[in-house]
Short mmCIF file of C-alpha atoms and ligand atoms in Angstrom, two decimals:
data_model
loop_
_atom_site.label_atom_id
_atom_site.label_comp_id
_atom_site.label_asym_id
_atom_site.label_seq_id
_atom_site.Cartn_x
_atom_site.Cartn_y
_atom_site.Cartn_z
CA MET A 1 -0.21 -0.25 0.01
CA GLY A 2 1.22 3.45 -0.58
CA ILE A 3 0.95 6.77 1.19
CA LEU A 4 -0.60 9.96 -0.28
CA PRO A 5 0.84 12.49 1.92
CA MET A 6 -1.47 15.61 2.29
CA VAL A 7 0.60 18.45 1.93
CA LYS A 8 -1.89 21.18 0.88
CA ALA A 9 -2.18 24.36 1.92
CA ASP A 10 1.26 24.95 2.64
CA ALA A 11 1.21 21.40 4.40
CA TYR A 12 -1.48 22.62 6.78
CA GLY A 13 0.27 25.89 6.77
CA LEU A 14 3.69 24.78 7.72
CA GLY A 15 5.81 24.93 4.67
CA ALA A 16 4.99 22.49 1.64
CA ARG A 17 8.70 22.44 0.61
CA ARG A 18 10.16 21.53 3.94
CA VAL A 19 7.50 18.81 4.77
CA VAL A 20 8.69 17.43 0.78
CA GLU A 21 12.01 17.49 1.79
CA THR A 22 11.79 15.62 4.57
CA LEU A 23 8.70 12.92 3.25
CA GLU A 24 10.77 12.31 -0.16
CA PRO A 25 13.78 9.93 1.17
CA LEU A 26 10.66 8.04 3.09
CA GLY A 27 9.86 7.09 -0.69
CA PRO A 28 5.76 7.73 -0.73
CA TRP A 29 3.71 7.03 -3.69
CA GLY A 30 3.11 10.71 -4.36
CA TYR A 31 1.70 13.82 -3.05
CA GLY A 32 -1.56 14.99 -2.76
CA VAL A 33 -2.61 18.99 -2.97
CA ALA A 34 -5.98 20.75 -3.89
CA THR A 35 -4.85 23.31 -6.30
CA VAL A 36 -2.69 23.08 -9.46
CA GLU A 37 -1.11 25.88 -8.22
CA GLU A 38 0.04 24.18 -5.52
CA GLY A 39 0.87 21.51 -7.36
CA SER A 40 3.39 22.90 -9.71
CA ARG A 41 5.02 24.63 -7.00
CA LEU A 42 5.83 20.85 -5.97
CA ARG A 43 7.24 19.75 -9.55
CA HIS A 44 8.98 23.24 -9.58
CA TRP A 45 10.83 21.97 -6.39
CA GLY A 46 11.97 19.08 -8.26
CA VAL A 47 9.46 16.38 -7.22
CA SER A 48 9.17 13.98 -9.89
CA ARG A 49 6.30 11.24 -8.40
CA PRO A 50 3.18 11.66 -9.23
CA VAL A 51 1.33 15.04 -7.90
CA VAL A 52 -2.63 14.52 -7.38
CA VAL A 53 -4.68 17.79 -7.56
CA LEU A 54 -8.01 16.22 -5.22
CA SER A 55 -9.88 18.81 -5.83
CA PRO A 56 -11.99 19.91 -8.61
CA LEU A 57 -10.62 22.14 -10.99
CA PRO A 58 -12.55 24.84 -13.22
CA PRO A 59 -12.06 24.58 -16.49
CA GLY A 60 -9.42 26.51 -17.42
CA SER A 61 -6.69 24.72 -15.53
CA TYR A 62 -6.42 21.10 -16.69
CA ARG A 63 -4.10 22.36 -19.50
CA ARG A 64 -1.41 23.93 -17.07
CA ALA A 65 -1.94 20.06 -15.13
CA VAL A 66 -0.93 18.15 -18.03
CA GLU A 67 1.92 19.87 -18.72
CA GLU A 68 2.89 19.96 -15.39
CA ASP A 69 2.44 16.10 -15.11
CA LEU A 70 -0.11 16.26 -12.13
CA SER A 71 -3.09 14.56 -11.92
CA VAL A 72 -5.98 15.51 -11.47
CA VAL A 73 -9.28 14.53 -10.10
CA ALA A 74 -12.87 13.16 -12.62
CA GLY A 75 -15.89 14.05 -10.44
CA GLU A 76 -17.82 14.14 -13.47
CA LEU A 77 -17.91 12.85 -16.88
CA ALA A 78 -17.68 16.60 -18.49
CA ALA A 79 -13.94 16.17 -16.43
CA LEU A 80 -13.13 13.66 -17.76
CA GLU A 81 -13.97 14.37 -21.55
CA ARG A 82 -12.51 17.42 -20.60
CA LEU A 83 -9.02 16.29 -19.74
CA GLY A 84 -9.13 13.63 -22.40
CA ALA A 85 -9.35 17.05 -24.80
CA VAL A 86 -6.77 18.40 -23.46
CA ALA A 87 -4.33 15.87 -23.37
CA ARG A 88 -4.54 14.84 -26.95
CA GLU A 89 -4.43 18.85 -27.86
CA VAL A 90 -1.35 19.36 -25.54
CA GLY A 91 0.46 15.67 -26.53
CA ARG A 92 1.40 14.67 -23.39
CA PRO A 93 -0.64 11.97 -20.93
CA GLY A 94 -3.83 13.10 -19.06
CA ARG A 95 -3.43 11.31 -15.24
CA PHE A 96 -6.97 10.99 -13.61
CA HIS A 97 -8.25 10.03 -10.48
CA LEU A 98 -11.92 9.10 -10.17
CA GLU A 99 -13.85 10.14 -7.66
CA VAL A 100 -16.90 8.75 -6.00
CA ASP A 101 -19.68 10.31 -3.80
CA THR A 102 -20.01 8.22 -1.00
CA GLY A 103 -21.90 10.89 0.65
CA MET A 104 -19.07 13.77 0.85
CA GLY A 105 -21.99 15.81 -1.26
CA ARG A 106 -19.17 17.95 -2.47
CA ALA A 107 -17.89 15.89 -5.63
CA GLY A 108 -17.64 13.23 -7.47
CA LEU A 109 -19.71 10.82 -9.12
CA PRO A 110 -22.61 9.66 -7.58
CA TRP A 111 -22.18 6.24 -5.77
CA ASP A 112 -25.84 5.22 -6.51
CA LYS A 113 -25.72 6.09 -9.63
CA ALA A 114 -22.52 3.60 -11.28
CA GLU A 115 -24.23 2.13 -13.87
CA GLU A 116 -25.01 5.28 -15.84
CA TRP A 117 -21.59 6.85 -15.45
CA TRP A 118 -19.30 3.51 -15.60
CA ALA A 119 -20.35 2.98 -19.21
CA GLY A 120 -19.35 7.22 -20.05
CA VAL A 121 -16.03 6.37 -18.10
CA GLU A 122 -15.63 3.39 -20.65
CA ARG A 123 -16.58 5.65 -23.77
CA ALA A 124 -14.05 8.34 -22.14
CA LEU A 125 -11.10 6.33 -21.85
CA GLY A 126 -8.45 6.32 -24.90
CA PRO A 127 -4.65 6.44 -25.09
CA HIS A 128 -4.37 10.11 -23.70
CA LEU A 129 -5.69 9.06 -20.64
CA VAL A 130 -3.59 7.76 -18.09
CA TRP A 131 -6.68 5.87 -14.99
CA GLU A 132 -4.31 5.91 -11.96
CA GLY A 133 -7.07 5.75 -9.14
CA CYS A 134 -10.37 5.03 -7.99
CA PHE A 135 -11.80 7.28 -4.98
CA THR A 136 -14.06 8.38 -2.06
CA HIS A 137 -13.89 10.58 0.62
CA PHE A 138 -14.75 10.03 4.61
CA HIS A 139 -16.89 12.32 6.44
CA SER A 140 -16.94 10.90 9.82
CA ALA A 141 -14.26 9.05 10.13
CA ASP A 142 -13.21 11.03 12.91
CA VAL A 143 -16.58 10.19 15.01
CA ARG A 144 -16.33 7.55 17.56
CA ASP A 145 -19.51 5.85 15.59
CA VAL A 146 -17.60 4.26 12.62
CA SER A 147 -20.97 2.87 11.31
CA PRO A 148 -21.06 6.14 9.02
CA THR A 149 -17.43 5.58 7.47
CA LEU A 150 -18.90 1.75 6.76
CA GLU A 151 -21.77 3.07 5.22
CA GLN A 152 -19.25 4.98 2.87
CA CYS A 153 -17.46 1.86 2.55
CA ARG A 154 -20.12 -0.24 1.64
CA ARG A 155 -21.18 2.57 -1.26
CA PHE A 156 -17.78 2.44 -2.27
CA ALA A 157 -17.59 -1.24 -2.85
CA GLU A 158 -21.23 -1.22 -4.43
CA ALA A 159 -20.43 1.69 -7.02
CA LEU A 160 -17.28 -0.31 -7.75
CA ARG A 161 -19.19 -3.73 -7.67
CA ARG A 162 -21.42 -2.26 -10.74
CA ARG A 163 -18.60 -2.21 -13.54
CA GLU A 164 -18.36 -4.99 -16.01
CA GLY A 165 -15.22 -6.78 -16.53
CA PRO A 166 -12.56 -7.63 -13.98
CA TRP A 167 -10.86 -4.29 -12.48
CA PRO A 168 -7.87 -2.87 -14.52
CA GLN A 169 -4.62 -3.45 -13.50
CA GLY A 170 -2.68 -0.60 -11.24
CA VAL A 171 -6.10 1.47 -10.97
CA LEU A 172 -5.16 2.19 -7.32
CA LEU A 173 -8.37 2.51 -4.68
CA HIS A 174 -8.32 4.92 -1.92
CA ALA A 175 -10.64 6.29 0.76
CA ALA A 176 -8.27 6.87 3.82
CA ASN A 177 -7.99 10.03 5.88
CA SER A 178 -5.74 9.97 8.96
CA ALA A 179 -8.68 9.03 10.58
CA GLY A 180 -9.86 6.79 8.31
CA ALA A 181 -5.61 5.21 8.04
CA LEU A 182 -5.51 5.35 11.52
CA ARG A 183 -8.66 3.28 12.03
CA TRP A 184 -8.41 0.91 9.57
CA ARG A 185 -8.23 -2.25 11.13
CA GLU A 186 -11.20 -1.14 13.39
CA LEU A 187 -13.10 -0.60 10.60
CA CYS A 188 -12.35 -4.25 8.70
CA ARG A 189 -13.21 -5.51 12.59
CA ARG A 190 -16.22 -4.15 12.41
CA ALA A 191 -17.64 -4.34 8.75
CA SER A 192 -19.89 -7.53 7.60
CA PHE A 193 -18.55 -7.26 3.98
CA PRO A 194 -14.75 -6.65 2.39
CA LEU A 195 -13.60 -3.32 2.76
CA PRO A 196 -11.95 -2.31 -0.81
CA PRO A 197 -8.35 -2.76 -0.62
CA PRO A 198 -6.36 -0.18 0.15
CA GLY A 199 -3.50 0.65 -2.76
CA LEU A 200 -3.04 4.58 -0.91
CA VAL A 201 -4.33 6.23 2.01
CA ARG A 202 -4.05 10.08 2.23
CA PRO A 203 -3.16 11.09 5.58
CA GLY A 204 -3.23 14.92 6.29
CA ILE A 205 -3.48 16.02 9.58
CA HIS A 206 -2.01 13.50 11.70
CA LEU A 207 1.39 14.05 10.32
CA TYR A 208 1.33 17.45 11.02
CA GLY A 209 0.63 17.11 14.76
CA GLY A 210 -3.35 17.81 14.59
CA TRP A 211 -5.60 15.36 16.63
CA ALA A 212 -7.20 13.07 13.85
CA GLY A 213 -10.31 12.54 15.91
CA GLU A 214 -12.17 9.92 18.14
CA GLY A 215 -10.74 6.48 17.99
CA SER A 216 -7.33 7.97 16.58
CA PRO A 217 -4.57 8.15 18.57
CA ALA A 218 -2.78 11.20 20.09
CA PRO A 219 -0.52 12.12 17.48
CA ALA A 220 3.19 13.25 18.11
CA PRO A 221 3.78 17.20 18.65
CA VAL A 222 5.11 19.10 15.09
CA ALA A 223 4.53 22.07 15.62
CA ALA A 224 5.12 24.76 18.28
CA LEU A 225 4.00 28.51 17.58
CA ARG A 226 6.04 30.87 19.87
CA ALA A 227 6.59 34.18 20.05
CA ARG A 228 8.85 36.76 21.93
CA ILE A 229 7.99 38.60 25.16
CA VAL A 230 8.94 42.38 23.90
CA MET A 231 7.22 44.78 26.78
CA VAL A 232 7.03 43.51 30.20
CA ARG A 233 5.30 46.51 32.93
CA GLU A 234 3.89 47.00 36.27
CA VAL A 235 0.42 48.28 36.18
CA GLY A 236 -1.47 49.93 39.22
CA GLY A 237 -5.39 48.83 39.74
CA GLY A 238 -8.12 50.18 36.84
CA ALA A 239 -5.39 49.83 34.31
CA THR A 240 -6.82 49.28 30.88
CA VAL A 241 -5.46 46.61 28.02
CA GLY A 242 -6.29 46.32 24.24
CA TYR A 243 -8.78 47.80 21.64
CA GLY A 244 -12.03 48.61 23.44
CA ALA A 245 -10.08 48.37 26.62
CA THR A 246 -12.43 45.54 27.72
CA TYR A 247 -9.41 44.23 30.46
CA ARG A 248 -8.75 46.36 34.12
CA ALA A 249 -6.59 45.37 36.43
CA ASP A 250 -8.19 44.59 39.10
CA GLY A 251 -5.06 45.31 41.41
CA PRO A 252 -1.09 45.84 40.92
CA GLN A 253 -0.23 43.55 38.16
CA ARG A 254 2.53 42.66 35.84
CA TRP A 255 1.92 42.35 32.03
CA ALA A 256 4.35 40.86 29.09
CA THR A 257 3.29 42.26 25.43
CA ALA A 258 4.41 39.67 23.52
CA ALA A 259 5.43 39.76 19.62
CA ILE A 260 2.35 37.92 17.81
CA GLY A 261 -1.52 38.94 16.82
CA TYR A 262 -4.41 37.94 14.57
CA GLY A 263 -1.92 39.33 11.46
CA ASP A 264 0.00 36.28 12.22
CA GLY A 265 -2.85 33.76 12.47
CA LEU A 266 -3.25 33.70 16.18
CA PRO A 267 -6.86 33.37 16.26
CA ARG A 268 -8.62 36.54 17.77
CA LEU A 269 -11.45 34.37 19.17
CA LEU A 270 -8.65 33.52 21.75
CA SER A 271 -9.19 37.04 23.39
CA GLY A 272 -9.71 37.24 27.14
CA ARG A 273 -10.06 33.36 27.58
CA GLY A 274 -6.22 32.24 25.25
CA ARG A 275 -3.68 30.90 27.51
CA ALA A 276 0.46 30.88 26.72
CA LEU A 277 3.18 29.23 28.35
CA VAL A 278 5.74 31.63 29.62
CA ARG A 279 8.52 29.40 31.93
CA GLY A 280 6.16 26.48 31.24
CA VAL A 281 3.28 28.33 33.69
CA ARG A 282 0.25 28.87 32.04
CA VAL A 283 -0.60 32.15 31.87
CA PRO A 284 -4.27 34.00 30.13
CA VAL A 285 -3.86 36.23 27.62
CA ILE A 286 -5.88 39.58 28.52
CA GLY A 287 -8.25 42.46 26.56
CA ARG A 288 -8.27 41.91 22.86
CA ILE A 289 -5.16 40.75 20.64
CA SER A 290 -4.51 42.81 18.26
CA MET A 291 -2.63 42.62 14.94
CA ASP A 292 0.29 42.41 16.13
CA VAL A 293 0.79 42.10 19.51
CA THR A 294 -0.80 40.06 22.25
CA VAL A 295 -0.97 41.09 26.32
CA LEU A 296 -0.45 38.24 28.56
CA ASP A 297 -1.06 38.88 32.34
CA VAL A 298 2.44 37.43 33.82
CA THR A 299 1.51 38.67 37.29
CA ALA A 300 2.18 35.09 38.75
CA LEU A 301 5.64 35.21 37.51
CA ASP A 302 8.97 37.36 38.93
CA GLY A 303 10.82 39.47 36.61
CA VAL A 304 10.08 38.57 33.43
CA GLU A 305 11.98 39.89 30.80
CA VAL A 306 12.03 40.98 27.48
CA GLY A 307 13.53 38.47 24.96
CA GLU A 308 11.85 35.62 26.25
CA VAL A 309 9.58 33.20 25.10
CA ALA A 310 5.62 32.06 25.12
CA THR A 311 4.32 29.26 23.73
CA PHE A 312 1.14 29.32 22.48
CA ILE A 313 0.80 26.11 21.04
CA GLY A 314 3.37 23.07 21.88
CA ARG A 315 5.43 22.53 25.09
CA ASP A 316 7.27 24.52 27.47
CA GLY A 317 9.48 22.79 29.99
CA PRO A 318 6.67 20.58 32.75
CA GLY A 319 3.34 23.04 30.47
CA GLY A 320 1.91 21.92 27.11
CA ILE A 321 -0.72 23.55 25.61
CA ALA A 322 -2.18 21.51 22.71
CA LEU A 323 -3.51 22.22 19.27
CA GLU A 324 -6.93 21.25 19.84
CA GLU A 325 -7.06 23.31 23.17
CA VAL A 326 -6.46 26.25 20.92
CA ALA A 327 -9.14 25.34 18.34
CA GLY A 328 -11.42 24.67 21.35
CA TRP A 329 -11.27 28.31 22.61
CA ALA A 330 -11.52 29.62 19.29
CA GLN A 331 -14.55 27.44 18.55
CA THR A 332 -12.59 25.82 15.55
CA ILE A 333 -10.34 22.84 15.01
CA GLY A 334 -6.32 22.28 14.75
CA TYR A 335 -6.88 22.51 10.68
CA GLU A 336 -7.73 25.87 11.07
CA ILE A 337 -5.50 26.72 13.25
CA LEU A 338 -2.50 25.34 11.18
CA THR A 339 -3.89 26.50 8.23
CA GLY A 340 -3.99 29.83 9.35
CA LEU A 341 -0.90 30.70 10.33
CA SER A 342 0.38 33.60 8.13
CA PRO A 343 3.41 34.07 6.13
CA ARG A 344 4.96 36.68 8.28
CA LEU A 345 5.39 33.99 10.98
CA PRO A 346 8.95 32.88 10.63
CA ARG A 347 8.71 28.93 10.17
CA VAL A 348 11.69 27.71 12.37
CA TRP A 349 12.64 23.51 11.39
CA VAL A 350 14.01 21.30 14.10
CA GLU A 351 16.05 18.29 12.81
CA GLY A 352 15.75 15.08 14.20
C1 PLP B 1 -7.44 17.33 3.23
C2 PLP B 1 -7.77 15.34 2.58
C3 PLP B 1 -7.10 14.56 3.11
C4 PLP B 1 -6.60 14.41 4.44
O1 PLP B 1 -7.23 14.47 5.58
P1 PLP B 1 -7.47 14.65 6.88
O2 PLP B 1 -8.08 14.26 8.12
O3 PLP B 1 -5.90 16.04 7.38
O4 PLP B 1 -5.91 13.22 7.03
C5 PLP B 1 -7.34 13.54 2.54
N1 PLP B 1 -8.23 13.49 1.29
C6 PLP B 1 -8.67 14.48 0.81
C7 PLP B 1 -9.77 14.21 -0.52
C8 PLP B 1 -8.68 15.83 1.69
O5 PLP B 1 -9.08 16.50 0.66
#
């Protein structure tokens, strides 16, 4: 079984180039991206493995996909026909993965109309098209109950069964995201029918230290979010902080200004409810987060100095703040926190 690591959205905000360089020696089957632009960046970095664009393409993007030797998704017959026409014109192979919609509802050929579209697929096939894979996408592999995922597997298997003749050599089946891959054994155990044998898995969030969801193991921590403290001061009772002066000291306090704000991707929803670690101790975010700075109440810590580090995600000595905890404070998911980290934040890579 091959691995198709998802490196879309700049590898979930961490930096696709370094992620690809790190994964390359491990020999993944290929890489998954969401747009032709993302795929062609990989080609420019010298990636020669398959690069699959897993979102539907706008009509004008097929030519570049073919020119850059990217594989695209065929989630409707029109896409396959367009790819075929462009590949013929350009004189290069049009590589594709057929997507079956088993309930995600955003793209793909409907699983329950397979009889109708298989005939169309066969008709569209030709020497200029290279059929690499056939896949579906799980919508609920991150919830404890596996029955919605098993139902999607059943629908996928059912759609595959509708095709006449033996399964074409080399066409890889795939369905599993991080959660699906991590729970595949559980799915096999619970299924009352043979699951489609996976040719590829498509992990994303788990690679980047995000939790894949209920029933999945905790990921190894990967990314930390840290900022320097650039100002420390003692304030008296009644002092206010931030736009709207939403926080007011009820007595003498020590405040530290950290050089990070919502312009760096620190969610503004953490205003007045997030936490950061300074010297391994949790301290509260006070007042509204600004674009460039965030103020922490470090009254509990003696002698905090300018230049010290505040950790917003990750470990610091005995303390730790998990990505999911931050996501909870910001009423979102770890995926959005990571992909929201702005380009202004330097990505510092630690080897080993
Ligand atoms: C993003 C994506 C994945 C990866 O999902 P994770 O939950 O991050 O593992 C897999 N497949 C497709 C089609 C995707 O769009």
